[in-house]
Coordinates of C-alpha atoms in Angstrom, one line a residue:
M1 CA -1.2 -10.8 -25.9
A2 CA 2.1 -11.6 -24.1
L3 CA 4.3 -13.8 -26.1
K4 CA 5.3 -17.4 -25.8
G5 CA 9.4 -18.2 -25.2
L6 CA 8.9 -19.5 -28.6
D7 CA 8.5 -16.2 -29.9
I8 CA 11.2 -14.0 -27.9
F9 CA 13.3 -17.3 -29.2
K10 CA 12.5 -16.6 -33.0
L11 CA 13.4 -12.0 -32.3
T12 CA 16.5 -13.4 -30.3
P13 CA 20.4 -12.7 -31.6
K14 CA 20.9 -16.4 -30.9
K15 CA 25.3 -15.9 -29.4
N16 CA 25.3 -17.6 -26.8
C17 CA 27.4 -14.7 -25.4
K18 CA 26.1 -15.7 -21.7
E19 CA 26.2 -12.3 -21.3
C20 CA 22.7 -11.9 -20.2
G21 CA 23.0 -14.8 -17.7
S22 CA 21.2 -18.1 -19.5
P23 CA 23.4 -20.5 -21.0
T24 CA 21.7 -20.1 -24.4
C25 CA 19.1 -17.9 -25.9
M26 CA 16.2 -20.2 -25.5
A27 CA 16.8 -20.4 -21.7
F28 CA 16.5 -17.1 -21.7
A29 CA 13.5 -16.1 -24.0
M30 CA 11.4 -18.6 -21.6
K31 CA 13.0 -16.6 -18.7
V32 CA 11.7 -13.0 -20.8
A33 CA 8.3 -15.6 -20.7
Q34 CA 8.4 -16.3 -17.1
G35 CA 8.3 -12.6 -16.3
A36 CA 11.5 -13.8 -14.5
V37 CA 14.4 -11.4 -16.2
T38 CA 13.5 -8.1 -19.0
I39 CA 14.2 -8.3 -21.7
D40 CA 16.6 -5.4 -22.3
K41 CA 18.6 -8.4 -20.4
C42 CA 20.3 -9.4 -24.2
P43 CA 22.9 -6.6 -25.3
Y44 CA 22.8 -7.9 -28.5
M45 CA 19.5 -7.5 -29.8
S46 CA 18.1 -4.9 -31.9
D47 CA 16.3 -1.9 -31.0
D48 CA 13.3 -2.6 -33.2
A49 CA 13.1 -6.2 -31.7
L50 CA 14.1 -4.3 -28.3
A51 CA 10.5 -1.7 -29.0
T52 CA 8.1 -4.9 -30.3
L53 CA 8.9 -8.0 -27.5
S54 CA 9.6 -4.8 -24.1
E55 CA 6.1 -3.7 -25.2
A56 CA 4.3 -7.6 -25.3
T57 CA 5.8 -8.8 -22.4
A58 CA 5.0 -6.0 -20.7
P59 CA 2.6 -6.7 -18.1
L60 CA -0.9 -6.3 -19.3
M61 CA -2.0 -3.4 -17.0
K62 CA 0.4 -0.4 -17.4
T63 CA 1.9 1.1 -14.4
I64 CA 1.4 4.7 -14.6
T65 CA 4.2 6.9 -12.5
V66 CA 2.5 10.3 -10.8
G67 CA 3.5 12.7 -8.5
T68 CA 7.1 14.5 -7.9
G69 CA 9.5 14.1 -5.7
A70 CA 8.5 12.6 -2.2
N71 CA 5.1 11.6 -3.1
E72 CA 5.4 9.7 -6.6
H73 CA 3.7 7.1 -6.9
K74 CA 3.6 4.0 -9.1
L75 CA -0.1 2.8 -10.1
G76 CA -0.9 -0.6 -11.8
G77 CA 0.7 -2.6 -13.1
E78 CA -0.4 -5.9 -12.0
T79 CA -0.2 -9.1 -13.3
V80 CA -3.0 -10.7 -11.2
L81 CA -5.9 -10.6 -9.9
F82 CA -5.5 -12.6 -6.6
R83 CA -2.7 -12.3 -3.4
H84 CA -2.0 -16.3 -3.0
E85 CA -1.6 -16.4 -7.1
K86 CA 1.9 -13.7 -6.9
T87 CA 2.5 -11.2 -5.0
L88 CA 0.7 -8.1 -5.5
V89 CA 3.1 -4.5 -6.6
N90 CA 2.0 -1.7 -6.1
K91 CA -0.8 -1.4 -3.4
N92 CA -3.7 1.0 -3.5
L93 CA -4.2 4.7 -2.1
Y94 CA -5.8 7.3 -0.7
A95 CA -7.1 10.4 -1.4
A96 CA -8.7 13.4 0.1
T97 CA -11.6 15.3 -1.8
L98 CA -11.3 18.7 -1.5
C99 CA -14.5 21.4 -3.0
S100 CA -13.7 24.4 -5.2
C101 CA -16.9 25.3 -3.1
M102 CA -15.8 25.1 0.4
S103 CA -14.5 28.6 2.1
A104 CA -10.9 28.7 2.8
E105 CA -11.5 28.9 6.2
E106 CA -13.1 24.5 5.5
V107 CA -10.2 24.5 2.9
D108 CA -7.4 25.1 5.7
A109 CA -9.6 23.1 8.3
A110 CA -9.6 19.3 5.5
I111 CA -5.9 19.2 5.1
A112 CA -4.8 20.0 8.4
A113 CA -7.8 16.5 9.5
V114 CA -5.4 15.2 6.0
K115 CA -2.3 15.6 8.4
K116 CA -2.9 14.6 11.3
V117 CA -3.7 11.2 9.1
D118 CA 0.3 10.7 9.7
Y119 CA 1.5 7.1 11.0
E120 CA 4.2 4.4 11.5
R121 CA 3.0 0.8 10.7
I122 CA 5.3 -1.8 11.4
G123 CA 8.1 -0.3 9.1
E124 CA 5.8 2.2 7.0
R125 CA 4.2 4.9 7.0
E126 CA 0.9 5.7 6.2
F127 CA -0.9 8.4 5.3
V128 CA -3.7 10.2 3.2
E129 CA -1.7 10.5 -0.3
F130 CA -3.7 12.1 -2.6
L131 CA -6.3 15.4 -2.1
F132 CA -8.7 14.9 -4.4
L133 CA -9.9 18.7 -5.6
N134 CA -12.7 18.9 -7.0
Y135 CA -14.4 21.6 -9.3
A136 CA -18.1 22.3 -8.7
G137 CA -17.6 24.7 -11.7
N138 CA -18.3 28.1 -9.9
G139 CA -15.3 29.9 -11.3
A140 CA -11.7 28.9 -12.7
D141 CA -10.2 31.6 -10.5
K142 CA -11.4 30.0 -7.0
Y143 CA -10.5 27.0 -8.8
V144 CA -6.7 27.7 -8.7
E145 CA -6.6 29.4 -6.0
L146 CA -7.8 25.8 -4.1
V147 CA -5.1 24.2 -6.1
K148 CA -2.6 26.7 -4.9
K149 CA -3.6 26.1 -1.0
A150 CA -4.2 22.3 -1.5
A151 CA 0.2 22.2 -4.1
E152 CA 1.7 23.2 -0.7
A153 CA 0.3 20.6 1.5
D154 CA 2.8 18.0 0.5
R155 CA 0.9 15.3 -1.1
A156 CA 0.1 14.5 -4.8
L157 CA -2.2 15.8 -6.4
I158 CA -5.2 14.8 -8.1
L159 CA -7.3 17.7 -10.0
N160 CA -11.0 15.9 -10.2
C161 CA -12.3 18.8 -13.4
T162 CA -14.5 18.3 -17.1
D163 CA -14.0 22.2 -18.2
A164 CA -11.0 22.5 -20.1
E165 CA -10.1 26.3 -19.1
A166 CA -10.3 26.1 -15.9
A167 CA -7.9 22.8 -16.0
K168 CA -5.5 24.6 -18.3
A169 CA -5.4 27.3 -15.6
A170 CA -5.5 24.2 -12.8
L171 CA -2.5 22.8 -14.2
E172 CA -0.3 26.1 -14.0
V173 CA 0.1 26.6 -10.9
C174 CA 1.2 22.9 -9.9
K175 CA 2.4 20.6 -13.1
A176 CA 5.5 20.8 -12.7
S177 CA 3.6 18.2 -9.3
K178 CA 2.2 15.9 -11.7
P179 CA -0.8 15.2 -10.9
I180 CA -3.5 13.2 -12.4
L181 CA -6.1 15.9 -14.9
N182 CA -9.4 13.4 -13.4
G183 CA -11.5 14.8 -16.3
A184 CA -12.2 12.9 -19.9
N185 CA -15.1 11.8 -21.3
K186 CA -17.3 10.9 -24.4
A187 CA -17.2 15.0 -25.1
N188 CA -14.1 16.3 -24.5
A189 CA -11.6 13.9 -24.3
A190 CA -9.9 14.6 -28.3
E191 CA -9.5 18.1 -26.3
M192 CA -8.6 17.5 -21.9
S193 CA -6.3 14.5 -23.4
A194 CA -4.4 17.4 -25.6
I195 CA -4.0 19.9 -22.3
A196 CA -3.1 16.7 -20.0
T197 CA 0.1 15.9 -23.0
A198 CA 1.0 19.3 -23.1
A199 CA 1.4 20.4 -19.0
G200 CA 2.8 16.1 -19.3
V201 CA 0.6 14.6 -17.1
T202 CA -1.6 11.6 -16.5
L203 CA -5.3 12.1 -17.6
G204 CA -8.2 10.4 -15.9
V205 CA -10.6 9.1 -17.9
G206 CA -15.0 8.7 -16.9
A207 CA -18.1 7.2 -18.9
E208 CA -21.3 6.7 -17.9
S209 CA -21.5 3.1 -19.0
I210 CA -18.6 0.4 -19.1
E211 CA -19.0 0.3 -22.9
E212 CA -18.9 4.3 -23.1
L213 CA -15.4 3.7 -21.5
Y214 CA -13.8 1.6 -23.0
D215 CA -14.6 3.1 -26.6
T216 CA -13.3 6.1 -25.2
V217 CA -10.1 4.7 -23.4
K218 CA -9.8 2.5 -27.7
A219 CA -10.1 6.6 -28.9
L220 CA -7.2 7.9 -27.3
E221 CA -4.9 5.3 -27.7
A222 CA -5.2 6.1 -31.1
A223 CA -4.3 9.6 -30.8
G224 CA -1.3 7.9 -29.4
N225 CA -1.7 8.8 -25.3
K226 CA -1.3 5.2 -22.9
N227 CA -0.7 8.4 -20.1
L228 CA -4.3 7.2 -18.7
V229 CA -5.9 6.2 -15.4
L230 CA -9.4 4.9 -15.9
D231 CA -12.6 6.6 -13.9
V232 CA -13.9 3.2 -13.0
T233 CA -17.3 5.3 -10.5
G234 CA -20.8 4.4 -11.6
K235 CA -24.1 5.3 -10.2
D236 CA -24.2 2.9 -7.0
A237 CA -21.6 1.1 -5.0
K238 CA -23.1 -2.4 -7.4
E239 CA -22.3 -0.7 -10.6
T240 CA -19.0 0.7 -9.5
L241 CA -17.6 -2.9 -7.7
K242 CA -19.0 -4.2 -11.3
N243 CA -17.4 -1.7 -13.6
A244 CA -13.7 -2.2 -11.4
V245 CA -13.9 -6.4 -11.0
L246 CA -14.8 -5.9 -15.5
V247 CA -11.7 -4.0 -15.8
R248 CA -9.4 -5.5 -14.1
R249 CA -10.0 -9.1 -15.2
T250 CA -10.5 -7.9 -19.0
A251 CA -6.4 -6.6 -18.7
L252 CA -5.9 -10.4 -16.6
K253 CA -7.8 -12.6 -17.8
D254 CA -8.6 -11.9 -21.1
G255 CA -5.9 -10.1 -22.3
D256 CA -7.2 -6.5 -23.4
R257 CA -4.8 -3.7 -22.6
S258 CA -7.5 -1.7 -23.4
F259 CA -8.7 -2.0 -20.0
G260 CA -4.6 -2.5 -19.1
Y261 CA -4.7 1.3 -16.7
P262 CA -4.8 1.8 -13.0
S263 CA -8.4 2.2 -11.9
I264 CA -10.0 5.5 -10.0
V265 CA -12.9 5.2 -7.7
N266 CA -14.9 7.9 -5.6
I267 CA -16.1 6.1 -2.7
N268 CA -16.7 10.6 -1.4
K269 CA -19.2 9.8 -4.2
L270 CA -21.0 7.1 -3.3
A271 CA -21.3 7.9 0.3
D272 CA -21.2 11.1 0.7
G273 CA -21.4 12.8 4.1
D274 CA -20.7 9.0 5.6
M275 CA -18.3 7.7 6.3
H276 CA -18.5 4.6 8.3
M277 CA -20.1 3.5 4.7
Q278 CA -17.3 5.5 3.0
T279 CA -14.8 2.8 5.2
A280 CA -17.2 -0.4 5.2
L281 CA -16.7 0.1 0.5
A282 CA -13.1 1.4 0.9
A283 CA -12.2 -1.9 2.3
M284 CA -14.2 -3.4 -0.1
F285 CA -12.7 -2.0 -3.2
T286 CA -8.9 -2.1 -1.5
L287 CA -9.8 -5.8 -2.2
R288 CA -11.4 -5.5 -5.4
Y289 CA -9.4 -2.9 -7.5
G290 CA -9.4 1.2 -6.7
S291 CA -5.8 1.7 -7.0
I292 CA -6.7 5.5 -6.7
L293 CA -9.8 5.3 -3.5
V294 CA -10.9 9.0 -2.9
M295 CA -13.4 9.8 0.2
G296 CA -14.1 13.1 1.9
I297 CA -12.2 13.2 4.7
P298 CA -11.5 9.8 7.0
G299 CA -9.8 10.4 10.5
Y300 CA -7.5 8.4 12.9
A301 CA -9.6 5.1 13.1
E302 CA -10.9 4.9 9.4
A303 CA -7.0 5.1 8.4
L304 CA -6.4 2.2 11.1
A305 CA -8.5 0.3 9.7
L306 CA -8.1 1.1 5.8
Y307 CA -4.2 0.4 6.6
G308 CA -3.9 -2.4 8.4
L309 CA -6.2 -3.3 5.5
R310 CA -4.1 -3.2 2.6
Q311 CA -1.4 -3.7 4.5
N312 CA -2.3 -7.6 4.5
I313 CA -3.3 -7.8 1.6
Y314 CA 0.2 -5.7 -0.1
T315 CA 3.3 -7.6 1.2
D316 CA 4.4 -11.0 0.0
P317 CA 2.9 -13.4 1.8
Q318 CA 6.0 -15.9 1.8
K319 CA 7.4 -13.0 4.4
P320 CA 5.6 -12.3 7.6
M321 CA 4.9 -8.7 9.1
K322 CA 7.5 -8.2 11.7
V323 CA 8.1 -5.0 14.3
E324 CA 11.3 -3.2 14.5
P325 CA 12.4 -5.7 18.0
G326 CA 14.0 -3.0 20.8
I327 CA 12.5 -2.0 23.9
Y328 CA 8.5 -0.3 23.1
A329 CA 7.9 1.5 26.5
L330 CA 4.1 1.5 26.9
N331 CA 1.6 3.6 29.2
G332 CA 4.2 6.1 30.1
A333 CA 6.8 3.2 31.4
D334 CA 9.8 4.4 32.2
E335 CA 13.4 2.4 33.2
N336 CA 11.4 0.4 36.9
S337 CA 8.0 -0.5 34.7
V338 CA 8.2 -4.2 34.4
C339 CA 9.2 -5.8 31.5
S340 CA 7.5 -8.3 29.1
L341 CA 8.4 -9.3 26.1
T342 CA 7.0 -10.9 23.0
V343 CA 8.2 -12.2 19.1
D344 CA 8.6 -9.7 15.8
F345 CA 5.3 -11.1 14.4
A346 CA 3.0 -8.2 13.6
L347 CA 0.3 -9.6 14.5
T348 CA 1.5 -11.0 18.1
Y349 CA 2.7 -8.2 18.6
F350 CA -0.7 -5.8 18.1
L351 CA -2.3 -8.3 20.4
V352 CA 0.4 -8.3 23.2
S353 CA 0.4 -3.8 23.0
G354 CA -3.0 -3.9 22.6
E355 CA -3.9 -5.1 25.8
Y356 CA -1.0 -3.9 27.5
E357 CA -2.8 -0.6 26.1
R358 CA -6.0 -1.4 27.3
S359 CA -5.0 -2.0 31.5
K360 CA -2.9 1.1 31.5
A361 CA -0.6 -0.3 33.4
P362 CA 3.0 1.0 33.0
V363 CA 5.3 -1.9 30.8
N364 CA 8.0 -1.7 28.6
L365 CA 6.9 -4.8 26.1
L366 CA 10.8 -6.2 24.5
I367 CA 10.6 -7.7 20.9
S368 CA 13.4 -10.1 20.8
D369 CA 13.5 -10.6 16.4
A370 CA 12.0 -14.2 16.0
S371 CA 11.8 -13.8 12.1
G372 CA 8.5 -12.6 12.0
M373 CA 6.6 -16.2 14.1
S374 CA 4.4 -16.6 15.9
V375 CA 5.9 -17.2 19.8
L376 CA 5.2 -21.2 19.4
T377 CA 6.2 -21.9 16.2
A378 CA 9.6 -19.6 16.6
W379 CA 10.1 -21.5 19.8
A380 CA 9.2 -25.1 17.8
A381 CA 12.1 -23.8 15.3
G382 CA 14.2 -23.0 18.0
K383 CA 14.0 -19.3 17.3
F384 CA 12.4 -18.7 20.4
S385 CA 14.6 -19.5 23.0
A386 CA 16.6 -18.9 26.2
G387 CA 19.5 -18.4 23.8
T388 CA 17.9 -16.4 21.4
I389 CA 16.7 -14.3 24.7
K390 CA 20.5 -13.3 25.9
K391 CA 21.3 -12.1 22.9
F392 CA 19.1 -9.8 22.1
F393 CA 19.6 -8.7 25.9
D394 CA 22.8 -7.8 24.6
E395 CA 22.1 -6.4 21.7
Y396 CA 20.0 -4.1 22.9
D397 CA 21.5 -3.1 25.9
I398 CA 18.5 -4.2 28.5
E399 CA 20.6 -4.7 31.7
N400 CA 21.7 -0.9 31.0
K401 CA 18.6 0.7 30.0
V402 CA 16.0 -0.4 32.5
K403 CA 16.2 -1.3 36.4
S404 CA 13.8 -2.8 36.7
R405 CA 14.2 -7.0 36.6
T406 CA 10.9 -8.8 36.5
L407 CA 10.5 -10.4 32.7
I408 CA 6.6 -11.7 32.1
I409 CA 7.0 -14.8 29.5
P410 CA 4.1 -15.7 27.3
G411 CA 2.3 -18.5 29.1
K412 CA 2.6 -20.9 26.0
V413 CA 6.6 -20.8 26.1
A414 CA 6.7 -21.8 30.4
V415 CA 9.1 -24.0 29.9
M416 CA 11.6 -22.2 29.1
K417 CA 11.2 -20.4 31.9
G418 CA 13.7 -22.6 33.9
E419 CA 16.7 -21.5 31.0
I420 CA 16.2 -18.3 30.6
E421 CA 16.5 -17.8 33.9
A422 CA 20.1 -19.9 34.4
K423 CA 21.0 -16.9 31.1
L424 CA 19.8 -14.1 33.1
P425 CA 20.9 -14.2 36.4
G426 CA 19.0 -11.6 38.9
W427 CA 15.9 -11.6 36.7
N428 CA 12.9 -12.3 38.3
V429 CA 11.3 -14.7 34.9
V430 CA 7.1 -14.1 35.5
V431 CA 4.8 -16.5 33.0
G432 CA 2.3 -15.1 31.9
P433 CA -1.2 -15.0 31.1
M434 CA -1.4 -17.9 27.7
E435 CA -3.6 -15.6 26.2
A436 CA -3.6 -11.8 25.4
V437 CA -7.0 -10.9 25.5
Q438 CA -6.2 -12.1 29.4
L439 CA -2.9 -10.2 30.3
V440 CA -6.0 -7.0 30.6
K441 CA -6.5 -8.8 34.6
F442 CA -2.8 -10.4 34.7
I443 CA -0.9 -7.2 35.3
K444 CA -3.0 -5.1 37.1
D445 CA -3.9 -8.1 39.1
Y446 CA -0.1 -8.1 39.9
A447 CA 0.8 -5.0 39.5

């Protein structure tokens, strides 16, 4: 359990030196208890006290780092169950499944399909972060060949293998990339832990039941291995959801650190071959509580829905999602195409751009900096006015980048038409519709 401020205060050296940024040691201790500062900010803390307090004040769910370089990912580290309590820390990640039972051509095609799901949305790269490499028991040499191919795909790896010899052989060719070895269970926990520890990689632990999983984790911790992820996949979706929730609640609500590890949910196992069902289940486990969600080979349509949901969950609710201000040429628009203006609130951008794309009409969509507010909110706050629009046009050199002098503005701020025309002489300001869904008909009629 986490220590209270008074417990921490008893172990502080009482220097009252203000080196830590607090006026007194008691104030510092309270900040540490609240998570506002880390215990190592005190320069006079003894090594023994620092070790004791660092473990006691660490998040109940451990942060696990896997992968290397651009494919390094952090898992876990969460302190709350729900987004409204506090901003969530490390987003869940997605994995695509490959199997040693696949032919070389099938593996190449699958990797090529995975690489197609790679795009940017609201300043964040969205892609399949892991390849989940399943060992089908058809020989360690075939598994090693699969691992070698996957290692060239520039993704983090998960070795799903309970065979010790195959696991050793696979790790020999990929351990430098710090994969996850997902293969420990009640029967082989000690052996697999020794293999993972020797290779310096994270060990994935699974079990037939939640009780067996807990006992296996306790045994691994007693042996000194706390670099773990928990495979909570059950016999069906209902049992898996129950496991995922119970593991998270046991750690964060009951304070039991033995379940304070990130989790793996193998959705491909729950709905093999049914990508529509896998997408639905992945949405559920994005919310409750899969750190890594293993699927088949997701396509762009599945990824777009899941990554949009993930971005909504794993962002600070106090900081609205924004797109970068600038000119977005839609449907092959050029410098002579009509211009349409809106704000940088991500939801507004996607609604407006989606309707324009549906219309097939070439439009230069101008995104003005409005601090991530919606149109009416930004207008009311003075963030979307004739003055800010003029400033945006000057900063982004709009008049020299486009020859069109037609500017469509949102119908909800029709009152700004005259003010904008005064600030932008020579521009024909057209009041657009009130709602984005009306844009298709509007732009076709206007054209």
